[in-house]
């Protein structure tokens, strides 16, 4: 194992931290189709902020960053961490997995192992990826080359649960390979591994982690809709209920991003293909997807109650990323709030300290502005949509300074003292 050379394909939120971890013990080739990403990494800059420049500098000699898979032809382990998005009909889009498998097929040689980490439905590794590997490499699965699946559980923006200290589920296409895969991860992870009997079990274990969370959050969101009708503070109810040992403590909110809001569709797709309609999972998806519109409706209602004119009213949204303290905007449900508010005729500005200035140019269509605390503009309503640390420091005076007359503050994340309305 010691002399293994490892190739990581897809250097995003998952792949880059993994490459850095492996580089502590192995030579690593990091491949990404995005040339700009490769150039940034060569200059020790990670736009996801998951790996600090200092850390990238330290591993520079152990990782080759490249867009050319040929640079990885002497590797014997290939780890795939490419995106697994959905299309506009919420069906799995397996294009990145298929394309990266074809690329690996071009350099695959005898006894190599290809380990997939991307989140999928059970069966994708063996039924979709393996045929691509076989076709391009002309090698035979489980005779000439082998596969593994080890789902990633990292939580971007979370400095406590990092890739290194989360237990990793491992699997392999034969019992011997499963042990090899397990041993590989055990050499670099501090938290250890949990080996399972098949690739399909490992695939299923990941997709249900996010599905369970999605369903549980949908329940809390539904409860929030009910309690708001009754003028009951949902967060206080949750605090009280969670004094019971087996209550699952979750908060109501927007479910965006590329994991919890996407992965359940992988499972529902496969389930429906097999003839079973997963009503609970689909209903949960629908509830969570409707929360952006609900928050926009509540904002308008509070503005009307305060006697504000809606047409051309100035609304400020604080936060546009899908989660706190992270620059990731993928599938952010804050965009739903913005779209609804604009549809009704309000003018919307958005401030998010985590969105890069370069990207802001492209994002001006969403109304991104510089720090409003430092400006003079006054707003008819302020929606606190993401709990970035910076927003947690805002005081009542800050809100009142940004407000036009009576301040209407809508608190989606329960971080504002005395908001007009909170979820
Ligand atoms: N980000 C998370 O929180 C997280 C956590 C656990 C699991 N996952 C799963 O891990 C996978 C990767 O997610 P991510 O957040 O790192 O995605 P990402 O978009 O941040 O990174 C993916 C990278 O892969 C590159 N890429 C795309 N197609 C490629 C190809 N054919 N060849 C080489 N590179 C290619 C992209 O340019 C990008 O840099 C997904 O399946 C996701 O569901 C993500």
mmCIF file of N, CA, C and O and ligand atoms in Angstrom, residues 9-15 31-34 37 48 81-84 95-96 99-100 117-119 152-156 206 258-259 263 328 330, ligand 1:
data_model
loop_
_atom_site.group_PDB
_atom_site.id
_atom_site.type_symbol
_atom_site.label_atom_id
_atom_site.label_comp_id
_atom_site.label_asym_id
_atom_site.label_seq_id
_atom_site.Cartn_x
_atom_site.Cartn_y
_atom_site.Cartn_z
ATOM 1 N N UNK A 9 -10.061 12.608 -8.829
ATOM 2 C CA UNK A 9 -10.683 13.272 -9.990
ATOM 3 C C UNK A 9 -11.866 14.098 -9.523
ATOM 4 O O UNK A 9 -12.857 13.561 -9.027
ATOM 5 N N UNK A 10 -11.777 15.420 -9.715
ATOM 6 C CA UNK A 10 -12.813 16.349 -9.262
ATOM 7 C C UNK A 10 -12.346 17.006 -7.976
ATOM 8 O O UNK A 10 -12.468 16.427 -6.898
ATOM 9 N N UNK A 11 -11.790 18.222 -8.094
ATOM 10 C CA UNK A 11 -11.154 18.851 -6.921
ATOM 11 C C UNK A 11 -12.033 19.957 -6.344
ATOM 12 O O UNK A 11 -11.622 21.113 -6.259
ATOM 13 N N UNK A 12 -13.255 19.603 -5.960
ATOM 14 C CA UNK A 12 -14.159 20.595 -5.377
ATOM 15 C C UNK A 12 -14.162 20.529 -3.867
ATOM 16 O O UNK A 12 -13.136 20.272 -3.237
ATOM 17 N N UNK A 13 -15.329 20.764 -3.276
ATOM 18 C CA UNK A 13 -15.472 20.752 -1.817
ATOM 19 C C UNK A 13 -15.020 19.427 -1.222
ATOM 20 O O UNK A 13 -14.481 19.380 -0.131
ATOM 21 N N UNK A 14 -15.257 18.325 -1.956
ATOM 22 C CA UNK A 14 -14.900 17.003 -1.447
ATOM 23 C C UNK A 14 -13.478 16.613 -1.871
ATOM 24 O O UNK A 14 -12.663 16.183 -1.054
ATOM 25 N N UNK A 15 -13.183 16.767 -3.155
ATOM 26 C CA UNK A 15 -11.942 16.240 -3.713
ATOM 27 C C UNK A 15 -10.684 16.924 -3.209
ATOM 28 O O UNK A 15 -9.681 16.253 -2.927
ATOM 29 N N UNK A 31 -6.863 15.783 -10.467
ATOM 30 C CA UNK A 31 -7.317 16.123 -11.822
ATOM 31 C C UNK A 31 -8.660 16.848 -11.747
ATOM 32 O O UNK A 31 -9.565 16.416 -11.033
ATOM 33 N N UNK A 32 -8.785 17.948 -12.484
ATOM 34 C CA UNK A 32 -10.081 18.630 -12.575
ATOM 35 C C UNK A 32 -10.225 19.185 -13.984
ATOM 36 O O UNK A 32 -9.256 19.700 -14.545
ATOM 37 N N UNK A 33 -11.460 19.075 -14.534
ATOM 38 C CA UNK A 33 -11.633 19.586 -15.907
ATOM 39 C C UNK A 33 -11.600 21.113 -15.950
ATOM 40 O O UNK A 33 -11.420 21.684 -17.012
ATOM 41 N N UNK A 34 -11.787 21.744 -14.806
ATOM 42 C CA UNK A 34 -11.796 23.212 -14.798
ATOM 43 C C UNK A 34 -10.362 23.741 -14.744
ATOM 44 O O UNK A 34 -9.671 23.609 -13.732
ATOM 45 N N UNK A 37 -9.806 26.368 -12.065
ATOM 46 C CA UNK A 37 -9.630 25.765 -10.735
ATOM 47 C C UNK A 37 -8.188 25.258 -10.563
ATOM 48 O O UNK A 37 -7.556 25.468 -9.543
ATOM 49 N N UNK A 48 -13.146 27.646 -2.427
ATOM 50 C CA UNK A 48 -14.186 27.125 -1.527
ATOM 51 C C UNK A 48 -13.839 27.416 -0.059
ATOM 52 O O UNK A 48 -14.649 27.158 0.829
ATOM 53 N N UNK A 81 -14.481 12.127 -7.273
ATOM 54 C CA UNK A 81 -15.270 13.030 -6.422
ATOM 55 C C UNK A 81 -15.890 14.131 -7.290
ATOM 56 O O UNK A 81 -15.760 15.313 -6.992
ATOM 57 N N UNK A 82 -16.530 13.713 -8.378
ATOM 58 C CA UNK A 82 -17.147 14.693 -9.285
ATOM 59 C C UNK A 82 -18.591 14.960 -8.841
ATOM 60 O O UNK A 82 -19.154 14.194 -8.057
ATOM 61 N N UNK A 83 -19.218 16.029 -9.342
ATOM 62 C CA UNK A 83 -20.578 16.344 -8.898
ATOM 63 C C UNK A 83 -21.604 15.328 -9.375
ATOM 64 O O UNK A 83 -21.408 14.668 -10.404
ATOM 65 N N UNK A 84 -22.689 15.207 -8.624
ATOM 66 C CA UNK A 84 -23.819 14.360 -9.032
ATOM 67 C C UNK A 84 -25.091 15.220 -8.926
ATOM 68 O O UNK A 84 -25.852 15.091 -7.966
ATOM 69 N N UNK A 95 -23.819 12.606 -16.009
ATOM 70 C CA UNK A 95 -22.795 12.956 -16.999
ATOM 71 C C UNK A 95 -21.387 13.083 -16.392
ATOM 72 O O UNK A 95 -20.441 12.475 -16.920
ATOM 73 N N UNK A 96 -21.194 13.840 -15.293
ATOM 74 C CA UNK A 96 -19.810 13.944 -14.766
ATOM 75 C C UNK A 96 -19.229 12.583 -14.364
ATOM 76 O O UNK A 96 -18.038 12.326 -14.578
ATOM 77 N N UNK A 99 -18.411 10.741 -17.677
ATOM 78 C CA UNK A 99 -17.244 11.315 -18.358
ATOM 79 C C UNK A 99 -15.950 11.053 -17.595
ATOM 80 O O UNK A 99 -14.916 10.756 -18.201
ATOM 81 N N UNK A 100 -16.010 11.142 -16.272
ATOM 82 C CA UNK A 100 -14.762 10.905 -15.515
ATOM 83 C C UNK A 100 -14.381 9.422 -15.592
ATOM 84 O O UNK A 100 -13.200 9.080 -15.636
ATOM 85 N N UNK A 117 -16.633 8.252 -4.737
ATOM 86 C CA UNK A 117 -17.065 8.898 -3.491
ATOM 87 C C UNK A 117 -18.319 9.741 -3.698
ATOM 88 O O UNK A 117 -18.967 10.145 -2.742
ATOM 89 N N UNK A 118 -18.628 10.061 -4.967
ATOM 90 C CA UNK A 118 -19.793 10.922 -5.248
ATOM 91 C C UNK A 118 -21.066 10.244 -4.762
ATOM 92 O O UNK A 118 -21.188 9.018 -4.809
ATOM 93 N N UNK A 119 -22.026 11.050 -4.312
ATOM 94 C CA UNK A 119 -23.280 10.496 -3.804
ATOM 95 C C UNK A 119 -24.165 10.040 -4.968
ATOM 96 O O UNK A 119 -24.400 10.799 -5.905
ATOM 97 N N UNK A 152 -18.497 10.262 0.793
ATOM 98 C CA UNK A 152 -17.953 11.390 1.563
ATOM 99 C C UNK A 152 -19.037 11.960 2.459
ATOM 100 O O UNK A 152 -20.202 12.038 2.063
ATOM 101 N N UNK A 153 -18.642 12.332 3.677
ATOM 102 C CA UNK A 153 -19.628 12.887 4.617
ATOM 103 C C UNK A 153 -19.257 14.289 5.072
ATOM 104 O O UNK A 153 -19.831 14.785 6.032
ATOM 105 N N UNK A 154 -18.276 14.887 4.391
ATOM 106 C CA UNK A 154 -17.764 16.162 4.864
ATOM 107 C C UNK A 154 -18.860 17.235 4.856
ATOM 108 O O UNK A 154 -19.835 17.150 4.109
ATOM 109 N N UNK A 155 -18.709 18.218 5.732
ATOM 110 C CA UNK A 155 -19.719 19.253 5.908
ATOM 111 C C UNK A 155 -19.050 20.615 5.701
ATOM 112 O O UNK A 155 -18.536 21.192 6.648
ATOM 113 N N UNK A 156 -19.017 21.124 4.440
ATOM 114 C CA UNK A 156 -18.271 22.350 4.165
ATOM 115 C C UNK A 156 -18.649 23.493 5.103
ATOM 116 O O UNK A 156 -19.806 23.651 5.477
ATOM 117 N N UNK A 206 -25.127 6.218 2.193
ATOM 118 C CA UNK A 206 -24.931 7.667 2.039
ATOM 119 C C UNK A 206 -26.244 8.355 1.655
ATOM 120 O O UNK A 206 -26.623 9.371 2.235
ATOM 121 N N UNK A 258 -26.354 21.126 -2.639
ATOM 122 C CA UNK A 258 -26.275 20.050 -3.625
ATOM 123 C C UNK A 258 -26.391 18.701 -2.949
ATOM 124 O O UNK A 258 -26.207 17.681 -3.582
ATOM 125 N N UNK A 259 -26.634 18.675 -1.618
ATOM 126 C CA UNK A 259 -26.707 17.375 -0.942
ATOM 127 C C UNK A 259 -28.130 17.076 -0.489
ATOM 128 O O UNK A 259 -28.850 16.336 -1.157
ATOM 129 N N UNK A 263 -29.829 14.846 -3.175
ATOM 130 C CA UNK A 263 -29.611 13.395 -3.058
ATOM 131 C C UNK A 263 -30.906 12.574 -2.942
ATOM 132 O O UNK A 263 -30.991 11.488 -3.529
ATOM 133 N N UNK A 328 -20.772 28.722 -0.887
ATOM 134 C CA UNK A 328 -21.449 27.849 -1.844
ATOM 135 C C UNK A 328 -22.885 28.327 -2.112
ATOM 136 O O UNK A 328 -23.714 28.369 -1.208
ATOM 137 N N UNK A 330 -24.789 26.955 -4.630
ATOM 138 C CA UNK A 330 -25.511 25.980 -5.450
ATOM 139 C C UNK A 330 -26.884 25.669 -4.876
ATOM 140 O O UNK A 330 -27.017 25.361 -3.701
HETATM 141 N N1 LIG B 1 -19.940 19.355 -0.808
HETATM 142 C C1 LIG B 1 -20.489 18.570 0.107
HETATM 143 O O1 LIG B 1 -20.942 19.010 1.144
HETATM 144 C C2 LIG B 1 -20.541 17.091 -0.105
HETATM 145 C C3 LIG B 1 -20.551 16.248 1.021
HETATM 146 C C4 LIG B 1 -20.616 14.885 0.837
HETATM 147 C C5 LIG B 1 -20.703 14.381 -0.447
HETATM 148 N N2 LIG B 1 -20.726 15.227 -1.526
HETATM 149 C C6 LIG B 1 -20.797 14.623 -2.853
HETATM 150 O O2 LIG B 1 -19.499 14.635 -3.411
HETATM 151 C C7 LIG B 1 -19.554 14.857 -4.828
HETATM 152 C C8 LIG B 1 -18.734 16.073 -5.188
HETATM 153 O O3 LIG B 1 -19.298 17.204 -4.572
HETATM 154 P P1 LIG B 1 -18.522 18.587 -4.420
HETATM 155 O O4 LIG B 1 -19.351 19.418 -3.510
HETATM 156 O O5 LIG B 1 -17.104 18.358 -4.103
HETATM 157 O O6 LIG B 1 -18.646 19.141 -5.917
HETATM 158 P P2 LIG B 1 -17.899 20.402 -6.516
HETATM 159 O O7 LIG B 1 -18.766 20.921 -7.592
HETATM 160 O O8 LIG B 1 -17.444 21.318 -5.424
HETATM 161 O O9 LIG B 1 -16.571 19.794 -7.155
HETATM 162 C C9 LIG B 1 -16.596 18.930 -8.200
HETATM 163 C C10 LIG B 1 -15.356 19.203 -9.059
HETATM 164 O O10 LIG B 1 -15.339 18.218 -10.082
HETATM 165 C C11 LIG B 1 -14.922 18.826 -11.286
HETATM 166 N N3 LIG B 1 -15.394 17.994 -12.389
HETATM 167 C C12 LIG B 1 -16.634 17.909 -12.931
HETATM 168 N N4 LIG B 1 -16.657 16.985 -13.895
HETATM 169 C C13 LIG B 1 -15.405 16.469 -13.975
HETATM 170 C C14 LIG B 1 -14.791 15.493 -14.788
HETATM 171 N N5 LIG B 1 -15.488 14.828 -15.727
HETATM 172 N N6 LIG B 1 -13.466 15.244 -14.622
HETATM 173 C C15 LIG B 1 -12.743 15.922 -13.680
HETATM 174 N N7 LIG B 1 -13.275 16.872 -12.888
HETATM 175 C C16 LIG B 1 -14.591 17.131 -13.025
HETATM 176 C C17 LIG B 1 -15.505 20.220 -11.238
HETATM 177 O O11 LIG B 1 -14.810 21.119 -12.080
HETATM 178 C C18 LIG B 1 -15.384 20.560 -9.742
HETATM 179 O O12 LIG B 1 -14.180 21.257 -9.472
HETATM 180 C C19 LIG B 1 -21.037 14.973 -5.157
HETATM 181 O O13 LIG B 1 -21.530 13.720 -5.498
HETATM 182 C C20 LIG B 1 -21.653 15.405 -3.836
HETATM 183 O O14 LIG B 1 -23.007 15.035 -3.734
HETATM 184 C C21 LIG B 1 -20.617 16.557 -1.375
#
